[in-house]
PDB file of C-alpha atoms in Angstrom:
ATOM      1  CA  UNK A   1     -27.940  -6.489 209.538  1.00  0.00           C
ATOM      2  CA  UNK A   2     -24.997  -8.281 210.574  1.00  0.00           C
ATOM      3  CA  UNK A   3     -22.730  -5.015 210.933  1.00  0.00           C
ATOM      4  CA  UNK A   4     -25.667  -3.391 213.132  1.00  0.00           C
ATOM      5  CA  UNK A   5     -27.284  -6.075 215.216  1.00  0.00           C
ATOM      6  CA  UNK A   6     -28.769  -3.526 217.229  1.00  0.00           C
ATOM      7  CA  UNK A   7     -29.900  -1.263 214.470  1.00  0.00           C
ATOM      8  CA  UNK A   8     -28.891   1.650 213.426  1.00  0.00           C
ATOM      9  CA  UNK A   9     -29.937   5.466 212.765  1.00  0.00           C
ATOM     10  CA  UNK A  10     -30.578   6.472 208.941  1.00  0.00           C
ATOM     11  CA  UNK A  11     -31.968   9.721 207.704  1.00  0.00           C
ATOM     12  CA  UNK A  12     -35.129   9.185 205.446  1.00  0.00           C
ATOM     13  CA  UNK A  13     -36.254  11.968 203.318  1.00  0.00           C
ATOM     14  CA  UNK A  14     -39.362  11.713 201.086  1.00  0.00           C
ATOM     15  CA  UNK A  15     -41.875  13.985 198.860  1.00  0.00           C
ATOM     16  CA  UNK A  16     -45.651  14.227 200.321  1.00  0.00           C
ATOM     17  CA  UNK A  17     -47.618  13.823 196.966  1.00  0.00           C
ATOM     18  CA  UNK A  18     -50.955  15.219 198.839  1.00  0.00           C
ATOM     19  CA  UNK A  19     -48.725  18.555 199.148  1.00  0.00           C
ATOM     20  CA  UNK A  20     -48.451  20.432 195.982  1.00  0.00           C
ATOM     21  CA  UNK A  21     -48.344  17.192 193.959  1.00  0.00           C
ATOM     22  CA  UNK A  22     -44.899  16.708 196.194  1.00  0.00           C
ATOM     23  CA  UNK A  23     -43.326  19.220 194.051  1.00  0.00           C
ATOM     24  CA  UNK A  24     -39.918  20.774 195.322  1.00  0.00           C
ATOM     25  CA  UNK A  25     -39.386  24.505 195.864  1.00  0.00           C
ATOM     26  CA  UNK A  26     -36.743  26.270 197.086  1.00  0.00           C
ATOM     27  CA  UNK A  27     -37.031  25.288 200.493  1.00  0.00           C
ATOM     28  CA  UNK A  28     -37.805  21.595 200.191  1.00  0.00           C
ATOM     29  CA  UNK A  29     -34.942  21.391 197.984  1.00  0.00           C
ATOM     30  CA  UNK A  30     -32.434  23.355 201.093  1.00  0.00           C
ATOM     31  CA  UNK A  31     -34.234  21.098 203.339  1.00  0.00           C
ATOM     32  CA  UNK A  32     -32.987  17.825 201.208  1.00  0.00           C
ATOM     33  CA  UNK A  33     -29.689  19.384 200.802  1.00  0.00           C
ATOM     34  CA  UNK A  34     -29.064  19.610 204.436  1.00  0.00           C
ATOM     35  CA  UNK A  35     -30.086  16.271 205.398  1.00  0.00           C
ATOM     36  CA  UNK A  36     -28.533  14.918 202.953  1.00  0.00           C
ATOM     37  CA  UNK A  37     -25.238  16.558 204.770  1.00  0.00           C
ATOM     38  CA  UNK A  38     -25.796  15.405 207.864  1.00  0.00           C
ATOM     39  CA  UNK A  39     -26.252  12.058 206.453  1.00  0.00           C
ATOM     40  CA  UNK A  40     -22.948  12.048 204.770  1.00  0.00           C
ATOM     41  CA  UNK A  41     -21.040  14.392 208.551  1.00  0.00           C
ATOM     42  CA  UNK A  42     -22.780  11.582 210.305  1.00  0.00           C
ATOM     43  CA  UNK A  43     -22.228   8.688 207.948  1.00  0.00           C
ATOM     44  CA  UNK A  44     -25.348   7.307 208.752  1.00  0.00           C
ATOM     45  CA  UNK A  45     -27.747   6.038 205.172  1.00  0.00           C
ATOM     46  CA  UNK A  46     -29.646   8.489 203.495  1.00  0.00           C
ATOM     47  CA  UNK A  47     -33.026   6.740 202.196  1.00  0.00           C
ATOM     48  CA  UNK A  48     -34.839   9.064 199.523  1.00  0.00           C
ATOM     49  CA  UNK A  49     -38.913   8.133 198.784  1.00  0.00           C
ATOM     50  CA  UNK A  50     -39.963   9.928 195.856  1.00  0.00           C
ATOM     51  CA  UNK A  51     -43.826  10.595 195.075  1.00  0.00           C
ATOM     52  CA  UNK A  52     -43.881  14.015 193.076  1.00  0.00           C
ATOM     53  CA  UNK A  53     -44.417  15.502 190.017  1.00  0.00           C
ATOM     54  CA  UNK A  54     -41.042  17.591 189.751  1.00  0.00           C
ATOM     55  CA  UNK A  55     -39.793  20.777 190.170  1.00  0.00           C
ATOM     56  CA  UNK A  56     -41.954  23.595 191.341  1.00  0.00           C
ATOM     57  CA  UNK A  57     -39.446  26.486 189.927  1.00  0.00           C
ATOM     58  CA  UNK A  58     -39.768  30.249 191.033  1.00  0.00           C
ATOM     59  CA  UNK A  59     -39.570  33.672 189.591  1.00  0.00           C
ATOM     60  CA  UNK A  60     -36.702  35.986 191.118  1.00  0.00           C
ATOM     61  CA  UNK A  61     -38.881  39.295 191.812  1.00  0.00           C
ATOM     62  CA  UNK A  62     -36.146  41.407 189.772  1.00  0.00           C
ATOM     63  CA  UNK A  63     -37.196  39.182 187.041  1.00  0.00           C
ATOM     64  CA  UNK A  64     -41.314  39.244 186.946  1.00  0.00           C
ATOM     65  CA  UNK A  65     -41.474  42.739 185.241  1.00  0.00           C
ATOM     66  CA  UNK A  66     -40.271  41.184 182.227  1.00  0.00           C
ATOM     67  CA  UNK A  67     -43.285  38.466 181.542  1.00  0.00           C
ATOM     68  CA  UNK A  68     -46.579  39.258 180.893  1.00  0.00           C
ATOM     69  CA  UNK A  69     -48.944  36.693 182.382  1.00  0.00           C
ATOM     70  CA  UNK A  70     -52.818  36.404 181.919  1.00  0.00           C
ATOM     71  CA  UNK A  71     -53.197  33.816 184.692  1.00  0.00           C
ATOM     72  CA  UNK A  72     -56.603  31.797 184.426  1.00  0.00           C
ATOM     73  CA  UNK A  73     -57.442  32.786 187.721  1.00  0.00           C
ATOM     74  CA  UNK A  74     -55.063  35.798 189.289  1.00  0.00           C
ATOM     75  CA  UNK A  75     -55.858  35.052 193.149  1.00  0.00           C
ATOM     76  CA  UNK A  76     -54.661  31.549 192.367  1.00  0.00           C
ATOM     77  CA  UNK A  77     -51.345  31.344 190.171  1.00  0.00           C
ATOM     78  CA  UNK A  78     -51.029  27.592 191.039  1.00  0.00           C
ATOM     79  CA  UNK A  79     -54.270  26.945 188.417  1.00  0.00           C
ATOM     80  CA  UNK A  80     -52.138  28.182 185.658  1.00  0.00           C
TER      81      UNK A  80
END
């Protein structure tokens, strides 16, 4: 650009959707949050590529007595 004739740095952060559908968890989504504060400390562009299929929420351990779950397959939670 004409501001940056010799380039310039940018932070890109994106969502691999050959990894767990590109779902974020907890620590994808700390992982975006701190980029995404460096980009803003270092006022540099923060470019976001988005292939996913949303959220992949958890279950706080305190928490899991309270359900009771007949998973479809109990050594693999992630087939429902």
């Amino acid at each position: 650009t004409p501001e940056c004739p010799d380039g310039r740095s940018i932070i890109v952060i994106a969502n691999d959707i050959t990894y767990k559908i590109g779902s974020f968890g907890i620590e994808e989504d700390l992982l975006f949050q701190r980029a995404s504060e460096l980009a803003r400390l270092e006022r540099v562009p923060r470019i976001y590529i988005s292939a996913n299929s949303g959220a992949r929420i958890g279950l706080a351990e305190e928490l899991k007595f309270l359900y009771n779950i007949a998973w479809n397959d109990p050594n693999d939670v992630e087939k429902g």
